[in-house]
Coordinates of C-alpha atoms in Angstrom, one line a residue:
X374 CA 12.6 -19.8 -10.0
X375 CA 11.8 -18.9 -6.5
X376 CA 14.3 -19.6 -4.1
X377 CA 15.3 -18.7 -0.7
X378 CA 17.8 -15.9 0.8
X379 CA 18.7 -15.5 4.4
X380 CA 20.3 -13.2 5.7
X381 CA 21.8 -13.5 8.5
X382 CA 25.2 -10.4 9.4
X383 CA 24.2 -7.4 9.2
X384 CA 25.6 -6.5 6.2
X385 CA 24.6 -2.5 4.5
X386 CA 24.5 0.3 6.4
X387 CA 21.9 3.2 5.6
X388 CA 23.0 6.0 7.5
X389 CA 20.7 9.3 6.2
X390 CA 22.7 10.7 2.6
X391 CA 21.1 6.9 1.9
X392 CA 17.5 7.8 2.5
X393 CA 18.3 11.3 0.8
X394 CA 19.5 9.1 -2.3
X395 CA 16.5 7.4 -2.2
X396 CA 13.8 10.3 -2.2
X397 CA 16.0 12.3 -5.0
X398 CA 15.6 9.0 -7.2
X399 CA 12.0 8.9 -6.6
X400 CA 11.9 12.9 -7.8
X401 CA 13.2 11.8 -11.1
X402 CA 11.2 8.9 -12.1
X403 CA 9.0 6.7 -11.0
X404 CA 10.0 3.1 -10.9
X405 CA 10.4 0.4 -13.9
X406 CA 11.6 -3.0 -13.2
X407 CA 13.1 -2.8 -17.2
X408 CA 15.4 0.0 -15.9
X409 CA 18.0 -1.3 -14.4
X410 CA 21.3 1.1 -13.3
X411 CA 23.4 1.7 -10.6
X412 CA 20.8 4.0 -8.7
X413 CA 18.1 1.0 -8.9
X414 CA 20.6 -1.7 -8.3
X415 CA 21.8 -0.1 -5.2
X416 CA 18.2 0.4 -4.0
X417 CA 17.4 -3.4 -4.5
X418 CA 20.9 -4.8 -3.3
X419 CA 19.8 -2.2 0.4
X420 CA 16.3 -3.3 0.7
X421 CA 17.5 -7.5 -0.2
X422 CA 19.9 -6.8 3.0
X423 CA 16.9 -5.0 5.6
X424 CA 14.6 -7.9 4.5
X425 CA 16.7 -10.7 5.1
X426 CA 18.1 -9.6 9.0
X427 CA 14.5 -10.0 10.3
X428 CA 12.7 -13.0 7.8
X429 CA 14.2 -16.3 5.6
X430 CA 12.3 -15.2 2.4
X431 CA 11.1 -16.4 -0.8
X432 CA 13.2 -13.9 -3.3
X433 CA 10.3 -13.9 -7.0
X434 CA 12.0 -12.9 -10.0
X435 CA 9.8 -9.8 -11.8
X436 CA 14.4 -9.3 -13.6
X437 CA 11.8 -7.1 -17.2
X438 CA 8.9 -5.9 -15.8
X439 CA 7.2 -8.9 -16.9
X440 CA 5.0 -10.5 -13.6
X441 CA 4.4 -6.4 -13.2
X442 CA 5.9 -3.1 -15.0
X443 CA 6.3 -1.6 -11.9
X444 CA 6.7 -3.7 -9.4
X445 CA 10.3 -4.6 -7.6
X446 CA 12.5 -6.4 -10.2
X447 CA 12.6 -8.7 -7.0
X448 CA 9.3 -9.3 -4.9
X449 CA 10.8 -10.5 -1.4
X450 CA 8.1 -12.8 0.1
X451 CA 7.6 -12.8 3.8
X452 CA 7.8 -17.1 5.2
X453 CA 9.6 -17.0 8.7
X454 CA 10.4 -14.6 11.4
X455 CA 14.0 -14.9 12.8
X456 CA 13.3 -13.5 16.3
X457 CA 10.1 -16.1 16.4
X458 CA 10.1 -20.0 18.2
X459 CA 7.9 -20.6 15.2
X460 CA 10.3 -22.5 12.6
X461 CA 7.6 -23.4 9.9
X462 CA 7.7 -21.1 7.1
X463 CA 4.8 -19.6 5.6
X464 CA 4.6 -20.7 2.7
X465 CA 5.9 -24.1 2.5
X466 CA 8.8 -24.6 -0.7
X467 CA 6.9 -27.2 -2.8
X468 CA 4.5 -23.8 -3.5
X469 CA 5.4 -22.4 -6.5
X470 CA 4.0 -18.8 -5.5
X471 CA 5.1 -17.4 -9.5
X472 CA 3.1 -19.3 -11.7
X473 CA 0.2 -18.0 -9.4
X474 CA 1.1 -14.7 -9.8
X475 CA 1.5 -15.2 -13.3
X476 CA -1.8 -16.7 -13.4
X477 CA -3.3 -14.0 -11.7
X478 CA -1.4 -10.7 -12.5
X479 CA -4.0 -9.8 -15.6
X480 CA -7.2 -9.9 -13.2
X481 CA -5.8 -6.8 -11.6
X482 CA -6.2 -3.6 -13.1
X483 CA -2.1 -3.0 -13.9
X484 CA -1.3 -6.2 -13.8
X485 CA -0.9 -5.0 -10.4
X486 CA -1.1 -8.5 -8.4
X487 CA -1.8 -9.5 -4.9
X488 CA 1.8 -9.8 -3.0
X489 CA 2.8 -10.7 0.6
X490 CA 4.0 -7.9 1.6
X491 CA 4.4 -7.9 5.4
X492 CA 4.4 -11.1 8.1
X493 CA 2.7 -10.3 11.2
X494 CA 2.1 -13.0 14.4
X495 CA 1.2 -15.8 11.4
X496 CA -0.6 -12.9 9.5
X497 CA 0.6 -11.9 6.5
X498 CA -0.1 -8.6 5.3
X499 CA -0.5 -7.7 1.4
X500 CA -1.1 -4.8 -1.2
X501 CA -2.7 -5.0 -4.8
X502 CA -4.0 -2.9 -6.4
X503 CA -8.5 -3.3 -7.4
X504 CA -9.6 -6.1 -9.9
X505 CA -9.6 -5.0 -13.6
X506 CA -13.1 -4.9 -15.6
X507 CA -13.8 -5.9 -19.4
X508 CA -12.2 -3.7 -20.7
X509 CA -8.9 -3.5 -19.3
X510 CA -9.0 -7.2 -19.2
X511 CA -9.1 -7.4 -23.4
X512 CA -6.2 -4.1 -23.4
X513 CA -4.4 -5.7 -21.6
X514 CA -4.0 -9.9 -22.8
X515 CA -2.8 -8.2 -25.9
X516 CA -0.2 -5.8 -25.7
X517 CA 1.0 -8.7 -23.1
X518 CA 0.2 -11.6 -26.3
X519 CA 2.3 -9.0 -28.6
X520 CA 5.7 -8.6 -26.1
X521 CA 5.1 -11.3 -24.4
X522 CA 9.1 -13.2 -24.4
X523 CA 8.6 -16.3 -23.2
X524 CA 9.1 -15.7 -19.3
X525 CA 5.8 -16.5 -18.8
X526 CA 5.5 -19.7 -18.9
X527 CA 2.8 -20.4 -17.2
X528 CA 1.1 -17.3 -18.0
X529 CA -2.3 -18.8 -20.0
X530 CA -4.0 -17.5 -23.6
X531 CA -7.1 -15.1 -21.9
X532 CA -8.1 -14.5 -25.1
X533 CA -8.8 -15.9 -28.4
X534 CA -12.5 -14.9 -29.2
X535 CA -11.8 -11.9 -31.6
X536 CA -14.1 -8.9 -31.5
X537 CA -14.6 -5.6 -32.9
X538 CA -14.9 -2.1 -31.2
X539 CA -18.6 -1.6 -32.0
X540 CA -19.6 -5.1 -31.5
X541 CA -19.0 -4.5 -27.9
X542 CA -21.4 -2.5 -24.9
X543 CA -20.6 -2.0 -22.2
X544 CA -22.4 -4.0 -19.3
X545 CA -20.8 -2.5 -16.3
X546 CA -18.9 -5.2 -14.7
X547 CA -17.6 -8.6 -16.1
X548 CA -17.0 -9.4 -20.1
X549 CA -18.9 -7.6 -22.9
X550 CA -21.8 -9.0 -24.7
X551 CA -20.7 -9.4 -28.4
X552 CA -22.9 -8.8 -31.2
X553 CA -23.2 -11.7 -33.1
X554 CA -25.5 -12.8 -36.5
X555 CA -28.8 -13.7 -36.3
X556 CA -31.3 -14.1 -33.2
X557 CA -28.8 -14.0 -30.4
X558 CA -27.6 -10.5 -31.7
X559 CA -31.1 -9.4 -31.0
X560 CA -31.6 -10.5 -27.5
X561 CA -27.6 -9.3 -26.4
X562 CA -27.0 -12.7 -24.4
X563 CA -23.5 -12.6 -23.2
X564 CA -21.5 -15.1 -24.5
X565 CA -20.5 -18.1 -23.0
X566 CA -16.8 -18.2 -23.8
X567 CA -16.4 -14.3 -22.3
X568 CA -17.7 -15.5 -19.1
X569 CA -14.7 -18.4 -18.8
X570 CA -11.8 -15.6 -19.1
X571 CA -13.8 -14.0 -16.1
X572 CA -14.0 -16.7 -14.5
X573 CA -10.5 -18.5 -15.5
X574 CA -8.9 -15.1 -13.8
X575 CA -10.5 -13.4 -10.7
X576 CA -10.7 -17.8 -9.9
X577 CA -7.0 -17.0 -10.6
X578 CA -7.0 -14.5 -8.0
X579 CA -9.1 -15.8 -5.3
X580 CA -6.8 -18.9 -5.8
X581 CA -3.6 -17.1 -5.0
X582 CA -5.2 -15.3 -2.1
X583 CA -6.3 -18.9 -0.7
X584 CA -2.6 -19.8 -0.5
X585 CA -1.9 -16.3 1.0
X586 CA -4.5 -17.3 3.4
X587 CA -5.7 -13.7 2.7
X588 CA -9.8 -14.2 4.7
X589 CA -10.0 -10.4 4.3
X590 CA -10.4 -7.4 2.0
X591 CA -10.2 -3.8 2.5
X592 CA -11.2 -1.3 -0.1
X593 CA -10.2 2.3 0.4
X594 CA -12.0 3.0 -3.3
X595 CA -14.2 5.7 -3.2
X596 CA -16.1 4.6 -5.9
X597 CA -16.9 0.9 -7.4
X598 CA -15.8 1.5 -10.5
X599 CA -13.5 4.1 -12.6
X600 CA -14.3 4.8 -16.3
X601 CA -12.4 6.3 -18.9
X602 CA -13.8 6.5 -22.4
X603 CA -17.0 6.2 -21.1
X604 CA -16.0 1.9 -20.1
X605 CA -15.6 0.2 -16.6
X606 CA -11.3 -0.6 -16.9
X607 CA -11.7 -1.2 -13.0
X608 CA -13.3 -2.9 -11.3
X609 CA -13.7 -3.9 -7.2
X610 CA -14.6 -6.9 -5.3
X611 CA -18.0 -6.0 -4.0
X612 CA -19.4 -5.1 -7.0
X613 CA -18.2 -9.0 -9.0
X614 CA -21.7 -9.5 -10.4
X615 CA -21.0 -13.1 -10.0
X616 CA -19.9 -12.5 -6.0
X617 CA -16.9 -14.8 -6.5
X618 CA -15.5 -13.4 -3.5
X619 CA -17.8 -14.3 -1.4
X620 CA -15.9 -16.3 1.3
X621 CA -13.5 -13.2 1.8
X622 CA -15.3 -10.2 4.7
X623 CA -15.0 -7.5 2.3
X624 CA -14.2 -3.9 4.3
X625 CA -15.2 -0.8 2.3
X626 CA -13.2 2.2 3.3
X627 CA -13.7 4.9 1.2
X628 CA -10.8 7.2 0.7
X629 CA -9.8 10.1 -0.5
X630 CA -7.6 9.7 -4.0
X631 CA -4.4 11.7 -4.1
X632 CA -5.6 14.6 -5.2
X633 CA -7.2 15.7 -2.3
X634 CA -3.4 15.7 -1.0
X635 CA -2.9 19.7 -2.7
X636 CA -4.9 20.7 -0.8
X637 CA -1.9 19.2 2.2
X638 CA -0.3 22.4 1.3
X639 CA -2.7 24.8 1.0
X640 CA -3.6 24.1 4.2
X641 CA 0.2 25.0 5.0
X642 CA 0.3 21.4 6.3
X643 CA -2.3 21.0 8.7
X644 CA -4.7 17.4 8.2
X645 CA -7.4 19.1 11.1
X646 CA -8.1 21.3 8.4
X647 CA -8.2 19.1 5.4
X648 CA -12.2 18.0 4.1
X649 CA -13.1 15.7 1.1
X650 CA -16.0 16.6 -0.1
X651 CA -17.9 13.5 -0.5
X652 CA -20.3 15.3 -2.9
X653 CA -19.4 14.5 -5.7
X654 CA -21.0 12.6 -8.7
X655 CA -17.6 10.4 -8.2
X656 CA -18.7 9.0 -4.3
X657 CA -20.6 6.4 -5.0
X658 CA -19.1 4.1 -3.0
X659 CA -19.6 4.3 1.0
X660 CA -19.0 2.6 4.1
X661 CA -19.4 -0.4 5.2
X662 CA -18.1 -3.2 6.9
X663 CA -19.7 -5.6 9.5
X664 CA -21.1 -4.3 12.6
X665 CA -19.0 -7.0 14.4
X666 CA -16.1 -5.2 12.7
X667 CA -17.0 -1.7 13.5
X668 CA -18.2 -2.2 16.8
X669 CA -14.2 -2.9 17.5
X670 CA -13.2 1.1 17.6
X671 CA -15.0 3.5 20.0
X672 CA -15.7 6.2 17.3
X673 CA -19.3 7.1 15.8
X674 CA -18.7 6.1 12.6
X675 CA -22.1 7.3 11.0
X676 CA -20.0 10.9 11.4
X677 CA -17.0 9.6 8.4
X678 CA -17.8 11.7 5.6
X679 CA -17.2 15.1 8.0
X680 CA -14.1 14.1 9.7
X681 CA -10.6 15.6 8.1
X682 CA -8.7 13.7 6.7
X683 CA -6.0 13.2 10.6
X684 CA -9.3 11.3 12.0
X685 CA -10.9 9.7 9.2
X686 CA -6.8 7.6 9.0
X687 CA -6.3 7.1 12.0
X688 CA -9.5 5.9 12.6
X689 CA -9.6 3.4 9.9
X690 CA -6.3 2.6 11.0
X691 CA -7.1 1.3 14.7
X692 CA -10.2 -0.8 12.6
X693 CA -7.2 -2.4 10.2
X694 CA -5.5 -2.6 13.2
X695 CA -8.4 -3.6 15.7
X696 CA -9.5 -6.7 12.7
X697 CA -5.9 -7.9 12.2
X698 CA -5.8 -8.5 15.4
X699 CA -8.9 -10.1 16.0
X700 CA -9.0 -12.2 13.2
X701 CA -7.0 -15.3 12.0
X702 CA -6.2 -14.6 8.9
X703 CA -4.2 -12.6 6.9
X704 CA -5.7 -8.8 4.5
X705 CA -5.7 -7.1 1.9
X706 CA -5.5 -3.8 1.3
X707 CA -5.4 -1.7 -2.6
X708 CA -6.7 1.8 -3.9
X709 CA -7.4 1.6 -7.6
X710 CA -4.0 1.1 -8.8
X711 CA -1.9 0.6 -5.7
X712 CA 0.5 2.8 -5.7
X713 CA -0.9 5.5 -3.4
X714 CA -3.5 5.3 -0.8
X715 CA -2.2 2.0 -0.5
X716 CA 0.9 2.4 0.1
X717 CA 0.5 4.9 2.7
X718 CA -1.4 2.4 4.9
X719 CA 0.9 -0.6 4.5
X720 CA 3.9 1.9 5.1
X721 CA 2.1 2.9 8.8
X722 CA 1.0 -0.8 9.1
X723 CA 4.7 -1.8 9.1
X724 CA 6.6 1.4 10.6
X725 CA 3.3 0.4 13.5
X726 CA 4.4 -2.5 13.9
X727 CA 7.9 -2.4 14.0
X728 CA 7.3 0.2 16.6
X729 CA 6.0 -1.9 18.8
X730 CA 8.6 -5.0 17.9
X731 CA 6.5 -7.1 15.8
X732 CA 8.9 -6.8 12.7
X733 CA 12.7 -5.7 11.3
X734 CA 13.8 -5.6 15.4
X735 CA 16.8 -5.6 13.7
X736 CA 16.0 -2.2 11.9
X737 CA 17.1 1.0 13.1
X738 CA 15.3 4.2 12.6
X739 CA 17.7 5.2 9.8
X740 CA 16.9 1.7 7.9
X741 CA 13.4 1.3 8.8
X742 CA 12.6 4.6 7.0
X743 CA 14.9 3.9 4.6
X744 CA 12.7 0.3 4.3
X745 CA 9.5 1.5 3.9
X746 CA 10.2 4.0 1.0
X747 CA 12.4 2.2 -1.2
X748 CA 10.1 -1.0 -0.9
X749 CA 6.9 0.4 -0.3
X750 CA 7.7 2.6 -2.0
X751 CA 9.7 3.4 -4.4
X752 CA 10.0 0.3 -6.0
X753 CA 6.0 -0.4 -6.3
X754 CA 6.1 2.4 -8.6
X755 CA 4.8 5.5 -6.7
X756 CA 5.1 8.3 -9.2
X757 CA 6.3 11.4 -6.9
X758 CA 7.5 12.9 -10.0
X759 CA 3.4 13.2 -10.7
X760 CA 3.0 13.3 -7.3
X761 CA 4.6 17.1 -6.9
X762 CA 4.1 18.4 -10.3
X763 CA 0.7 18.5 -9.0
X764 CA 0.6 20.0 -5.8
X765 CA 0.3 16.3 -4.0
X766 CA 2.0 15.3 -1.7
X767 CA 0.1 11.8 -0.1
X768 CA 4.0 11.1 0.6
X769 CA 4.6 13.9 2.8
X770 CA 1.5 12.6 4.6
X771 CA 1.6 9.2 5.8
X772 CA 4.9 10.5 7.2
X773 CA 3.6 13.7 9.1
X774 CA 0.7 11.9 10.6
X775 CA 3.2 9.6 13.0
X776 CA 2.7 11.8 15.6
X777 CA -1.4 11.2 15.4
X778 CA -0.1 7.2 15.7
X779 CA 1.5 6.8 18.9
X780 CA -0.8 6.2 21.5
X781 CA -1.3 3.0 23.1
X782 CA -5.0 2.8 20.5
X783 CA -2.7 1.9 18.2
X784 CA -0.8 -1.0 19.7
X785 CA -1.5 -4.0 17.9
X786 CA -1.7 -7.0 20.7
X787 CA -1.8 -10.7 19.8
X788 CA -3.9 -13.1 18.1
X789 CA -5.5 -14.8 20.8
X790 CA -4.7 -18.3 18.8
X791 CA -1.2 -18.9 19.8
X792 CA -0.8 -21.6 17.0
X793 CA -0.9 -18.4 13.6
X794 CA 1.4 -16.9 15.5
X795 CA 4.9 -16.5 14.6
X796 CA 5.6 -14.1 16.7
X797 CA 6.4 -15.4 20.2
X798 CA 9.9 -12.6 20.6
X799 CA 13.0 -15.3 22.3
X800 CA 15.8 -13.0 22.8
X801 CA 18.5 -12.5 25.4
X802 CA 20.4 -9.5 23.8
X803 CA 20.5 -6.1 24.6
X804 CA 22.6 -4.2 22.7
X805 CA 20.9 -0.8 21.4
X806 CA 19.3 -1.4 18.1
X807 CA 17.9 1.6 17.9
X808 CA 19.6 5.2 17.7
X809 CA 19.0 8.4 15.4
X810 CA 21.6 11.2 15.9
X811 CA 22.9 14.1 14.6
X812 CA 18.7 15.5 13.1
X813 CA 20.0 18.9 13.6
X814 CA 19.2 20.6 10.6
X815 CA 15.8 19.4 10.4
X816 CA 15.3 23.1 11.4
X817 CA 16.4 24.6 7.6
X818 CA 14.0 23.2 6.8
X819 CA 11.4 25.6 7.7
X820 CA 9.3 22.5 8.6
X821 CA 5.6 23.6 10.3
X822 CA 5.1 19.6 11.0
X823 CA 3.8 18.5 14.9
X824 CA 7.0 16.8 15.8
X825 CA 8.6 17.7 18.3
X826 CA 12.2 16.6 19.5
X827 CA 14.8 19.0 20.7
X828 CA 18.3 19.5 18.5
X829 CA 21.2 16.9 18.4
X830 CA 18.7 13.9 20.3
X831 CA 20.0 10.9 20.5
X832 CA 16.8 7.9 20.6
X833 CA 18.1 4.6 21.8
X834 CA 15.8 1.8 23.3
X835 CA 17.4 -1.7 23.9
X836 CA 16.0 -4.7 22.7
X837 CA 16.8 -6.1 26.1
X838 CA 12.3 -7.2 27.6
X839 CA 12.7 -6.9 30.9
X840 CA 13.9 -3.4 29.8
X841 CA 11.6 -2.2 27.5
X842 CA 8.5 -6.1 28.0
X843 CA 8.2 -6.8 24.3
X844 CA 7.5 -10.2 25.4
X845 CA 5.2 -8.8 28.1
X846 CA 2.6 -8.8 25.3
X847 CA 2.0 -12.5 24.2
X848 CA 1.5 -14.2 27.6
X849 CA -0.4 -10.8 29.2
X850 CA -4.4 -9.7 28.3
X851 CA -4.4 -6.1 27.3
X852 CA -7.3 -5.4 30.0
X853 CA -4.8 -6.1 32.5
X854 CA -1.9 -4.6 32.0
X855 CA -1.1 -2.2 34.9
X856 CA -0.5 1.6 34.2
X857 CA 3.3 1.8 33.8
X858 CA 3.5 -1.5 31.7
X859 CA 1.0 1.6 30.1
X860 CA 3.0 4.3 30.4
X861 CA 6.7 1.9 29.2
X862 CA 4.4 1.1 26.1
X863 CA 4.1 4.0 25.3
X864 CA 6.6 6.5 25.1
X865 CA 9.3 3.4 23.0
X866 CA 6.4 3.3 20.3
X867 CA 6.2 7.1 20.6
X868 CA 9.6 8.3 20.7
X869 CA 10.4 5.7 18.1
X870 CA 7.4 7.3 15.7
X871 CA 8.2 10.5 16.4
X872 CA 11.9 9.7 15.5
X873 CA 10.8 8.9 12.0
X874 CA 9.0 11.4 11.4
X875 CA 11.5 13.8 12.9
X876 CA 14.1 11.9 10.1
X877 CA 12.1 11.1 7.6
X878 CA 10.1 15.5 7.3
X879 CA 14.8 16.3 7.5
X880 CA 15.6 13.8 4.3
X881 CA 11.9 14.9 2.6
X882 CA 12.8 19.0 2.8
X883 CA 16.2 18.3 1.7
X884 CA 15.4 17.2 -1.3
X885 CA 12.2 18.8 -1.2
X886 CA 12.5 22.4 0.1
X887 CA 9.7 24.2 1.3
X888 CA 7.8 26.8 0.1
X889 CA 4.9 29.3 1.0
X890 CA 1.9 27.9 0.2
X891 CA 0.3 27.8 -3.7
X892 CA -1.9 31.0 -4.6
X893 CA -3.5 29.6 -7.5
X894 CA -4.8 25.9 -8.1
X895 CA -1.3 25.7 -9.8
X896 CA 1.2 24.1 -6.9
X897 CA 4.6 22.3 -8.8
X898 CA 6.4 21.0 -6.3
X899 CA 9.2 20.1 -7.8
X900 CA 12.7 21.0 -7.5
X901 CA 14.6 23.8 -9.3
X902 CA 16.4 21.2 -11.6
X903 CA 13.1 18.8 -12.8
X904 CA 10.1 21.8 -12.3
X905 CA 9.7 21.5 -16.3
X906 CA 10.4 17.8 -16.3
X907 CA 6.5 16.1 -17.4
X908 CA 7.2 11.9 -15.8
X909 CA 3.9 11.7 -17.6
X910 CA 4.6 9.8 -21.4
X911 CA 1.8 12.0 -23.6
X912 CA -0.2 8.8 -24.8
X913 CA -1.3 8.9 -20.7
X914 CA -1.7 13.3 -20.6
X915 CA -3.6 12.8 -23.9
X916 CA -5.2 9.6 -22.4
X917 CA -6.1 11.7 -19.3
X918 CA -7.6 14.7 -21.1
X919 CA -9.5 12.6 -23.3
X920 CA -11.9 10.8 -20.0
X921 CA -11.6 14.4 -18.5
X922 CA -13.5 15.4 -20.8
X923 CA -16.1 12.6 -21.6
X924 CA -16.5 12.6 -18.0
X925 CA -17.7 16.1 -18.3
X926 CA -19.7 16.0 -21.5
X927 CA -21.7 12.7 -19.6
X928 CA -22.3 14.7 -16.8
X929 CA -23.3 18.4 -18.8
X930 CA -28.0 18.6 -18.7
X931 CA -29.2 17.4 -22.1
X932 CA -31.8 19.0 -22.6
X933 CA -35.0 17.3 -24.4

């Protein structure tokens, strides 16, 4: 059942210790909606309070992980920006969003369905995993039938057709082909019921995208499909054989997975020295966006494979911003599982839009950092223990790149359609709401970050529109903006993003001390007390080992 929550007064105090507590919890275990304890309960309550300071929202129950095990117990869907003149909810009260979640959940990998997480300029920015292929659909629907407790009351019956492993042929994408007696088996025909299953699931996924007014899908996968045990378990919208996602603008932006970020510590945290090996066999996806979209960013996209990780991230991020501001509809960002590369870009978008005064206008530096760490990363299932165990510091990278995103080219401009916008800011308040102090301990972390803020710095920003010109973006053509306004805007944005990066560095190095660059490929960055901790269940370890073996076997040359 949906319920609308409104939080007006500031009821949560977030300080550095609270941020450290979230990071410490993240190093100990991956968030699981079924595991309710005091630490998670505190984090969830703090996130709800922070979210409610600037947005009216719907709280969608995922109490025991019945919708998705690694999604928050409360999924917060913003519907009204409290700083906007627009009072009409983005979603009407009659919309049963949970029902859409239930019907579409199996359509995507790990049941990580499409969720709107940011509301800006009247448009949703959503996150999810990629679409599931038949291998996962059948296995997950079978598990659901065994474990369903009745809380998914509208969950449709997906699989009613008996099958045997020997009767399944790997058909790349879409439903399996079942071995049938007689002429049908000889001709290898596709069973109509199987096609109907995918029509129903991906149709429900498309219905959810349309009810959220999503017009574009940003796909960060480096492969078209993910294969395990020789079976395709995930696919992508652009690989859908029936072209079901033809109504959406597909932006294919291949971005390296978490394994690539092992190089971050090896390269002494210098992202300019990180280059991804695009020649690997698994990289069968290519950069593909329409010319009218790619032209929004001044760069030569033909060289995208030669860029280092900093330049690749900057150009992709700017492309997403430019496309979002020139389009009347929202967008979806996803990778494979939606818990590494996806939160990287979602977190960058949230922080960037906050720094520009578009969203979360009342939150301090401490509060916005807490919100994005807790909600975008921890509560949506980022497995920090596993990443640290393998030396994959994608979380650290996402905050250390902030100093590279401070210039005006990364500022979001208002949509050209006023009727779509919810961000017409109206306030005469001038209290100081952006502040951060007590940053002296950062030097103790022996950081190699490019962030440069003086010790004991105190950064204050006023919400007064005359001082920081928040209201000017509504009516001013960016091409006519004077140099003084550009300079002031850049200064405010730069100081805010540098403050977030600096504070994150302090908190991160308090929990995960800096260590000398590794001399071997075995990188374990877990804190000492957790160095022997294995966050991945033994079954998943065995599955990964078997899958790696099959992958190596398939790529070995065969004797004739």
